[in-house]
PDB file of C-alpha atoms in Angstrom:
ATOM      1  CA  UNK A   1      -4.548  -9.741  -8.256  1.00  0.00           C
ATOM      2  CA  UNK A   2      -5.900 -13.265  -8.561  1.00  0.00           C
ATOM      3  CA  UNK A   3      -5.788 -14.248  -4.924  1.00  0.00           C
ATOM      4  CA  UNK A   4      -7.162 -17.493  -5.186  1.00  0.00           C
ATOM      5  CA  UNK A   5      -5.282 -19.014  -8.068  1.00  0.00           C
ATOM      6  CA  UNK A   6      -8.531 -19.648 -10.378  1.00  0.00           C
ATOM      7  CA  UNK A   7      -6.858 -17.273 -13.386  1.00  0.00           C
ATOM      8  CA  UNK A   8      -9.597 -14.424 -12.468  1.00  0.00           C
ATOM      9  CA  UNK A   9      -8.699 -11.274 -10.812  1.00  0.00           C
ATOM     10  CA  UNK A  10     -10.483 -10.439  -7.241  1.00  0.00           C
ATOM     11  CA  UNK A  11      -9.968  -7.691  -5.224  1.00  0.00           C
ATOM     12  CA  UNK A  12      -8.590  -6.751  -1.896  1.00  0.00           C
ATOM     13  CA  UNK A  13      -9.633  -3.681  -0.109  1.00  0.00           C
ATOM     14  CA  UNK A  14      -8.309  -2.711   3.950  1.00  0.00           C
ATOM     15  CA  UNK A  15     -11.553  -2.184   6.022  1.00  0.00           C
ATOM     16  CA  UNK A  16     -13.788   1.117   6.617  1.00  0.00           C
ATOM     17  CA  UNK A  17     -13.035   3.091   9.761  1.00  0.00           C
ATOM     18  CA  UNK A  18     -13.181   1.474  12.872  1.00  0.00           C
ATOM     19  CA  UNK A  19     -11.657  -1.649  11.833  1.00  0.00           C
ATOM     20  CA  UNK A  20      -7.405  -1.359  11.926  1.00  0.00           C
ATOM     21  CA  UNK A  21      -7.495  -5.684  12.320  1.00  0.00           C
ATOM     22  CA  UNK A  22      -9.626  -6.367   9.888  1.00  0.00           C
ATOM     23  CA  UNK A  23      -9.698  -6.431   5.623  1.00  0.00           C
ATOM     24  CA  UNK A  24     -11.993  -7.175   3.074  1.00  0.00           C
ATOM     25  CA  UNK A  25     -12.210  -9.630  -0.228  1.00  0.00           C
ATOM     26  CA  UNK A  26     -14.546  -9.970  -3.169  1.00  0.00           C
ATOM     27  CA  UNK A  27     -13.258 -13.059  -5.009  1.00  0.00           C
ATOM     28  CA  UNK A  28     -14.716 -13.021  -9.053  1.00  0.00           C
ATOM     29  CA  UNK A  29     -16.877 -15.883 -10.326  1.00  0.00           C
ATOM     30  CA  UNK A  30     -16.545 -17.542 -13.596  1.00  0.00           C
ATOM     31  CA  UNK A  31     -19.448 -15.890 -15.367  1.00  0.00           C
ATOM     32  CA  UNK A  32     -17.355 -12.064 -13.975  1.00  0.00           C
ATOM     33  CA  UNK A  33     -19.885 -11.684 -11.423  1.00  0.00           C
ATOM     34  CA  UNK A  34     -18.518 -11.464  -7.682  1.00  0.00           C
ATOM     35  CA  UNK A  35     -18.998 -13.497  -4.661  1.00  0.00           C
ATOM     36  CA  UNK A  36     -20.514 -12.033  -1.450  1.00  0.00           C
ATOM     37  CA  UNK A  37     -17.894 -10.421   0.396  1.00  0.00           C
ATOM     38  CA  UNK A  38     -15.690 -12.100   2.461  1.00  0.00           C
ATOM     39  CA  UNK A  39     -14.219 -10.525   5.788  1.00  0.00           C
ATOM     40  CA  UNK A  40     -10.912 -11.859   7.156  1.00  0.00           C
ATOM     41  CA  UNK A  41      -9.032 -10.881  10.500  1.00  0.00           C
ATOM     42  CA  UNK A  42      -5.188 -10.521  10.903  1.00  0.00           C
ATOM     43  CA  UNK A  43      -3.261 -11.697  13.961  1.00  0.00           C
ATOM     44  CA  UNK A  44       0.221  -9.914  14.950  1.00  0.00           C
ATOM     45  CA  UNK A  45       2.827 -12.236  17.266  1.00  0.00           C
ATOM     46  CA  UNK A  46       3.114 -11.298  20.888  1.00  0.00           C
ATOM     47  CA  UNK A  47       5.484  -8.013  21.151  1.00  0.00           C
ATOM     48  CA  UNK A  48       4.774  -6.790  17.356  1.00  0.00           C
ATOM     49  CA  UNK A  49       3.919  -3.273  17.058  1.00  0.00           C
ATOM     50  CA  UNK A  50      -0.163  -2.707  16.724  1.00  0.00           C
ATOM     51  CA  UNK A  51      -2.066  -1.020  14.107  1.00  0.00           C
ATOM     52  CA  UNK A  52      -3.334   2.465  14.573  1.00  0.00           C
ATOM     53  CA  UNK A  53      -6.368   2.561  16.836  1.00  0.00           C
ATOM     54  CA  UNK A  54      -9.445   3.987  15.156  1.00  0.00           C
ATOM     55  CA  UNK A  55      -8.804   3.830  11.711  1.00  0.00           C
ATOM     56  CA  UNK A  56      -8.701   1.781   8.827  1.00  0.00           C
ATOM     57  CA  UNK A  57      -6.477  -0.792   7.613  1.00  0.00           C
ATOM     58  CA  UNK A  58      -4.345  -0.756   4.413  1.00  0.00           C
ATOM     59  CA  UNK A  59      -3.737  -4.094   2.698  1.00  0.00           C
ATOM     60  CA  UNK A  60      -2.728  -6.034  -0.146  1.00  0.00           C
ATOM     61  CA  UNK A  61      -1.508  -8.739  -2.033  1.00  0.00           C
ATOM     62  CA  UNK A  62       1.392  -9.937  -4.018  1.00  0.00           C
ATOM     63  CA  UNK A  63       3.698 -12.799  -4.558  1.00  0.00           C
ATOM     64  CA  UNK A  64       6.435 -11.319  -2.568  1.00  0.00           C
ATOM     65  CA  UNK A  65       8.377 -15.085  -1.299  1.00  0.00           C
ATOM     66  CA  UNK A  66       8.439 -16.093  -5.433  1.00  0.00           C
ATOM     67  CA  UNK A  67       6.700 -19.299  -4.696  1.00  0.00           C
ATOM     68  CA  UNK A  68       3.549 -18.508  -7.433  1.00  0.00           C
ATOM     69  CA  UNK A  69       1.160 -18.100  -4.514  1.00  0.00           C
ATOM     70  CA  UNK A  70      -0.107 -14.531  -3.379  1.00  0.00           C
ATOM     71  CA  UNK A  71       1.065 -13.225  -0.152  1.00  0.00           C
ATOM     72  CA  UNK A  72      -1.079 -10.749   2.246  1.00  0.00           C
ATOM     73  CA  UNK A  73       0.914  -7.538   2.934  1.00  0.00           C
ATOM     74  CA  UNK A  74      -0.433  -5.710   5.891  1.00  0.00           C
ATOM     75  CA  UNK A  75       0.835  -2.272   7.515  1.00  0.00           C
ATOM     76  CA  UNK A  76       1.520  -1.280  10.318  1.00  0.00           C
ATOM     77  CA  UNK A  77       2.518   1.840  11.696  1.00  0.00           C
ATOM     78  CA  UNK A  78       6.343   1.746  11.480  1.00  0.00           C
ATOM     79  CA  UNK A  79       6.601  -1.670   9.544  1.00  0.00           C
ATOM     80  CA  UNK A  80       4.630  -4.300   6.821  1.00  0.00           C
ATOM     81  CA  UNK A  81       3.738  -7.116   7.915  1.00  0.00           C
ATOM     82  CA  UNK A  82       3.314 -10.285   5.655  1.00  0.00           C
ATOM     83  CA  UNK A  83       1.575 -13.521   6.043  1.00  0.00           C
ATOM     84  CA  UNK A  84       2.650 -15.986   3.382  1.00  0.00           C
ATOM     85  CA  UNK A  85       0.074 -17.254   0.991  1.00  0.00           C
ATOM     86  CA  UNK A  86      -2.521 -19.076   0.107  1.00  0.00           C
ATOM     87  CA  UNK A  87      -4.420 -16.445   2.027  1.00  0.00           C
ATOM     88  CA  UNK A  88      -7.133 -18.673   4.171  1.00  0.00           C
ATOM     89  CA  UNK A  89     -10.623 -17.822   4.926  1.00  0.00           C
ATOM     90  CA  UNK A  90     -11.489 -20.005   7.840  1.00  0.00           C
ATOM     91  CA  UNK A  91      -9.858 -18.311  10.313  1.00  0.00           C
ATOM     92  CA  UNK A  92      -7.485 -15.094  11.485  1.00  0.00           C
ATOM     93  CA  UNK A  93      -4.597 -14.241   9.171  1.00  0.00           C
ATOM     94  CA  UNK A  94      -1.000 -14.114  11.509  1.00  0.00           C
ATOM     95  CA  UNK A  95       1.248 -11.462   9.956  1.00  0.00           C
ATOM     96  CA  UNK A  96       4.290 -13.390  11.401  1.00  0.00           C
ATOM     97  CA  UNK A  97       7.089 -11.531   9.447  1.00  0.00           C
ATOM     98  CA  UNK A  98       8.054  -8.104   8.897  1.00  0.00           C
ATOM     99  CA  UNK A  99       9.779  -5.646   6.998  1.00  0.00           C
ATOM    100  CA  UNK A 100      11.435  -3.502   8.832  1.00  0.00           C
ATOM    101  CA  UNK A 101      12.012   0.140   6.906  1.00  0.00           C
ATOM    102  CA  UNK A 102      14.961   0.781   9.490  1.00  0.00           C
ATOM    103  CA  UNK A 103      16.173   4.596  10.032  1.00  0.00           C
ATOM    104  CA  UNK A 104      13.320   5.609   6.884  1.00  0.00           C
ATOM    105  CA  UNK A 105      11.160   6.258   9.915  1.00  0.00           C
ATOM    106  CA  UNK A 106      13.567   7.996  12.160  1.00  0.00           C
ATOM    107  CA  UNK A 107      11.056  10.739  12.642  1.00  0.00           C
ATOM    108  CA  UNK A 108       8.958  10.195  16.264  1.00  0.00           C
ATOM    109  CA  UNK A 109       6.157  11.531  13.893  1.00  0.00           C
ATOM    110  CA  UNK A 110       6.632   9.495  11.222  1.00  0.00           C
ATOM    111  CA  UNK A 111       4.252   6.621  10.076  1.00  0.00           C
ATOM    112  CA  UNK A 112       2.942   4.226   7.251  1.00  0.00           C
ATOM    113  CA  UNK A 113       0.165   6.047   5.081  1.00  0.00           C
ATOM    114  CA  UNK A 114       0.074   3.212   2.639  1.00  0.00           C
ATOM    115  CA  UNK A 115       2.267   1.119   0.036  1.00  0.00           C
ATOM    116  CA  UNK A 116       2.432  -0.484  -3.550  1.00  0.00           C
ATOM    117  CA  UNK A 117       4.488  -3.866  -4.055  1.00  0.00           C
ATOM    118  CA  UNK A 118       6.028  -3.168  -7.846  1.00  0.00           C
ATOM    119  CA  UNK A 119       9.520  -3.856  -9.681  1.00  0.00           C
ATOM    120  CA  UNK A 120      10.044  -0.455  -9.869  1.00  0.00           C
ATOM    121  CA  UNK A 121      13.979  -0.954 -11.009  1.00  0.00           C
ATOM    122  CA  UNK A 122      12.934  -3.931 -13.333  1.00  0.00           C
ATOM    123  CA  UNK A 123      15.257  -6.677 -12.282  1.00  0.00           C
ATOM    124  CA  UNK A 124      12.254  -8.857 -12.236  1.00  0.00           C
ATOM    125  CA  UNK A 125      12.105  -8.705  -8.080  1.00  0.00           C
ATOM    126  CA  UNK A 126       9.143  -6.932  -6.711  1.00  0.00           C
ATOM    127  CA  UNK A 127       9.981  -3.788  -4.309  1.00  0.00           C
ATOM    128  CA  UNK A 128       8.209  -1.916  -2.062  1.00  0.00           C
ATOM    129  CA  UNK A 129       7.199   2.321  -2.794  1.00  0.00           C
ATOM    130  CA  UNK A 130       6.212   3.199   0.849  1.00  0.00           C
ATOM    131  CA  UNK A 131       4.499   6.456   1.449  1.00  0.00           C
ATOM    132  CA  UNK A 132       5.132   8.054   4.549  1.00  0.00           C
ATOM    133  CA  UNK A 133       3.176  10.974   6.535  1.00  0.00           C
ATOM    134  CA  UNK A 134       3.580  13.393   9.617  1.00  0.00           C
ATOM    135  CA  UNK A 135       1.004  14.934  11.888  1.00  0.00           C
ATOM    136  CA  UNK A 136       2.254  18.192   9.619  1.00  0.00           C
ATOM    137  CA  UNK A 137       1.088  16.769   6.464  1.00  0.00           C
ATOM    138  CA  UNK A 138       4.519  16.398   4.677  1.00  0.00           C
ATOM    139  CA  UNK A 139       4.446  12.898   3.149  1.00  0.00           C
ATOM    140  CA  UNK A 140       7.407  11.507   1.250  1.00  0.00           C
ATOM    141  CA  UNK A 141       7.320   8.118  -1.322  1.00  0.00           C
ATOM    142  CA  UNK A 142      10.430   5.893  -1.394  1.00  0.00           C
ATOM    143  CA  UNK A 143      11.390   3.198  -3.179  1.00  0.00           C
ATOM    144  CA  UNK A 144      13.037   0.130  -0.747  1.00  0.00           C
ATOM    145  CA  UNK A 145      14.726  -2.322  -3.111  1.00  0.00           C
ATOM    146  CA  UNK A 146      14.248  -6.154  -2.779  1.00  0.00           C
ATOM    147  CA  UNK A 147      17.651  -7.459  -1.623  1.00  0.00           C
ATOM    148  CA  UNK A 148      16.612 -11.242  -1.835  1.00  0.00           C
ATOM    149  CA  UNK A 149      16.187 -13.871  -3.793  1.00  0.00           C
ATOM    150  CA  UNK A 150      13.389 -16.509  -3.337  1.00  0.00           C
ATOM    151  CA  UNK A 151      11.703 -16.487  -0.115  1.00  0.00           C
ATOM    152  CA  UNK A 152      10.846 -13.739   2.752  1.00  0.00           C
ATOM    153  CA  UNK A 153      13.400 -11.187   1.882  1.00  0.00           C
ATOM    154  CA  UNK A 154      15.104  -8.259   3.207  1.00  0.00           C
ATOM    155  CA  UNK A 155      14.402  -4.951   1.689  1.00  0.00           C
ATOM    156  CA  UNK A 156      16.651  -1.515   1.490  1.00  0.00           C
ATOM    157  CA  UNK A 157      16.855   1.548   3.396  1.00  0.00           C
ATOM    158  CA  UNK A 158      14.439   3.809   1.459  1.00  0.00           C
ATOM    159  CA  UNK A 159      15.468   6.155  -1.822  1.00  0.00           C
ATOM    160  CA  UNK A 160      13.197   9.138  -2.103  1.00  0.00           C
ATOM    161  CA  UNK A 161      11.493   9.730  -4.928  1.00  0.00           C
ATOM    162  CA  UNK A 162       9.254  12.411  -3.924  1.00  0.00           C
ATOM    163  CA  UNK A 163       9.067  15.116  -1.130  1.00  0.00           C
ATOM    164  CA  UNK A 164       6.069  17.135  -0.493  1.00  0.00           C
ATOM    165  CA  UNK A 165       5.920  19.798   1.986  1.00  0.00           C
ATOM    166  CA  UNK A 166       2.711  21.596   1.370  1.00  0.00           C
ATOM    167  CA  UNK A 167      -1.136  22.473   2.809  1.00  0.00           C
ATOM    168  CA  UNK A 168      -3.347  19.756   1.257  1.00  0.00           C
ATOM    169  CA  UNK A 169      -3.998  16.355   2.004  1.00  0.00           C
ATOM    170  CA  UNK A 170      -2.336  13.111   0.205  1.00  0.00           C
ATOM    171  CA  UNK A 171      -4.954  10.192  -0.308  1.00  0.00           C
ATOM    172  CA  UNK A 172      -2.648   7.675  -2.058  1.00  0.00           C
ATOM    173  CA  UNK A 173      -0.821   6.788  -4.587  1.00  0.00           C
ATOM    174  CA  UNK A 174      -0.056   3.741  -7.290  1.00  0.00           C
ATOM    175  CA  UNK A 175       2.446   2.404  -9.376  1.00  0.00           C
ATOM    176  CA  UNK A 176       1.730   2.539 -13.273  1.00  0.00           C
ATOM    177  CA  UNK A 177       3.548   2.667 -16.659  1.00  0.00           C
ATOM    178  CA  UNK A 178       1.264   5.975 -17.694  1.00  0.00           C
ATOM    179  CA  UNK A 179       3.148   6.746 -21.203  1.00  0.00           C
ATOM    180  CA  UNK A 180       3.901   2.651 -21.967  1.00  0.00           C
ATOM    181  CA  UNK A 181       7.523   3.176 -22.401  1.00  0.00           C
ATOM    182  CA  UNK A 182       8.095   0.063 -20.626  1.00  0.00           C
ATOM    183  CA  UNK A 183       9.196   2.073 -16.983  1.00  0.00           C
ATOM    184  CA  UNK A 184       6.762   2.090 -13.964  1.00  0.00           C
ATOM    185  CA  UNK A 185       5.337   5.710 -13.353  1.00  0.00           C
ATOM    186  CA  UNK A 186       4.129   7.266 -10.305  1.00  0.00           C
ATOM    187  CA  UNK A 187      -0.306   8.714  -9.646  1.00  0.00           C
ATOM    188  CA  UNK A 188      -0.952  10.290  -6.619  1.00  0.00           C
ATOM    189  CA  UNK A 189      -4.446  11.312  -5.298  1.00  0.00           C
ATOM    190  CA  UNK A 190      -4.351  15.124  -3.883  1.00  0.00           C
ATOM    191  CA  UNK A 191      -6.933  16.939  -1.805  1.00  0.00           C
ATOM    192  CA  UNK A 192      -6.475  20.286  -1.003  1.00  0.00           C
ATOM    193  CA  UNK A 193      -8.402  23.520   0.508  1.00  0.00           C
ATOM    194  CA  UNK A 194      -8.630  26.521  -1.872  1.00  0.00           C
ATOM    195  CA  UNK A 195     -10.940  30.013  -1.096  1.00  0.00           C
ATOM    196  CA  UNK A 196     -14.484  28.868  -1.870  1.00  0.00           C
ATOM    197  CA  UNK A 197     -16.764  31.209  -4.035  1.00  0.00           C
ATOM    198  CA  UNK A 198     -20.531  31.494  -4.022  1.00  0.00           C
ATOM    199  CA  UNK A 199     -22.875  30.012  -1.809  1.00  0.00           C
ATOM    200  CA  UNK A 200     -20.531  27.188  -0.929  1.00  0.00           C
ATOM    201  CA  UNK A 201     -18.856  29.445   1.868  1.00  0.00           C
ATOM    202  CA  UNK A 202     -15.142  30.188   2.357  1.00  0.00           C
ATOM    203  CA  UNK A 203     -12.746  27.511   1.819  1.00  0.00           C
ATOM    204  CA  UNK A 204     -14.018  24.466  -0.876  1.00  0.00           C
ATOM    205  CA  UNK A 205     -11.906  21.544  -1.255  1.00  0.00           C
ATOM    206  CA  UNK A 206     -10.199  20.549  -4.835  1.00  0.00           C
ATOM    207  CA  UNK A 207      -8.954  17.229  -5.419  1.00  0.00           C
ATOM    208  CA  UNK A 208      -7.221  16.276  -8.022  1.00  0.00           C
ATOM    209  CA  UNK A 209      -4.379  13.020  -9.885  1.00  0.00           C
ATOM    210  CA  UNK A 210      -0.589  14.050 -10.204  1.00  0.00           C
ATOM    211  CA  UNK A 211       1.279  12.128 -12.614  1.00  0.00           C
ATOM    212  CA  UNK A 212       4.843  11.998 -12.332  1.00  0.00           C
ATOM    213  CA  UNK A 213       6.524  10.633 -15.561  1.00  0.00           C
ATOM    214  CA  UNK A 214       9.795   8.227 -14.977  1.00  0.00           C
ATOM    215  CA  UNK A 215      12.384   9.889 -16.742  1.00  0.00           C
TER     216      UNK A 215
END
């Protein structure tokens, strides 16, 4: 994503554990090479649900309004936040308006894991895939559809595109076109415990990439 508008791509990262307020950006320099990292704060208005204590944050960016300027896209535990762009430096980010992912989270055990901001049903409006976790390890990824036009828009109830209910860990996930046939694809990140062998004792961990293949 080129969050500064200079036609180079930088990149965005959430922050390393303690640090649920905070994000990170490495903006690129003209010769490729990458300016010292830059370390911006987010704000939430009085009453807005708080990030999870004691972990890290999940962020990015994407021209979600369809003004040509990148927007920061924040989560929070039942909700994403988003602070219209140009992203600033000089001071704490306020995530002023949400979207809400309405009965999707129904669950009391439900919450955000992470996101991906893609046209995933290619009417040229970017939607949200959010992934969504329990404290049993089932995670689910659906697709919420952009119902606006121009501007700070309203998104869907969530479709389901994939249900897990299995031992293992989920890291993420992104939002590719993996075979080029002009559809975005699904990769997922997978950890999971398997018998260990050898010296290494008696449960190793595996991890591994699923690709799921739009059909």
């Amino acid at each position: 994503m080129d969050i500064n508008g200079d036609g180079r791509l930088d990149l965005i990262s959430g922050s390393n554990c303690c640090d649920p307020n905070g994000c990170i950006v490495f903006l690129r320099k003209q010769d490729g090479s990458w300016e010292p990292r830059r370390e911006l704060k987010v704000t939430l208005p009085s009453g807005a649900e708080a990030s999870f204590l004691m972990v890290r944050s999940f962020v990015t960016a994407a021209d979600w309004n369809g003004d040509g300027v990148p927007d920061l896209l924040w989560r929070s535990p039942h909700e994403i936040r988003v602070a219209p762009g140009p992203i600033r430096y000089d001071g704490p980010i306020s995530l002023a308006h949400k979207l809400s992912l309405g009965s999707s989270l129904a669950h009391e055990l439900s919450f955000i894991a992470d996101f991906a901001v893609a046209d995933w049903d290619r009417d040229g409006k970017p939607d949200v895939l959010v992934r969504t976790g329990d404290l049993q390890e089932s995670w689910e990824i659906a697709w919420h559809r952009n119902l606006g036009e121009r501007g700070l828009t309203r998104i869907a109830e969530g479709k389901p595109l994939l249900r897990v209910r299995a031992s293992g860990a989920t890291d993420g996930f992104c939002v590719c076109d993996w075979n080029a046939d002009g559809r975005p694809d699904l990769m997922v990140t997978r950890c999971e415990s398997v018998p260990g062998t050898g010296e290494r004792g008696n449960v190793e961990s595996r991890e591994s990439v699923l690709v799921y293949v739009r059909r």
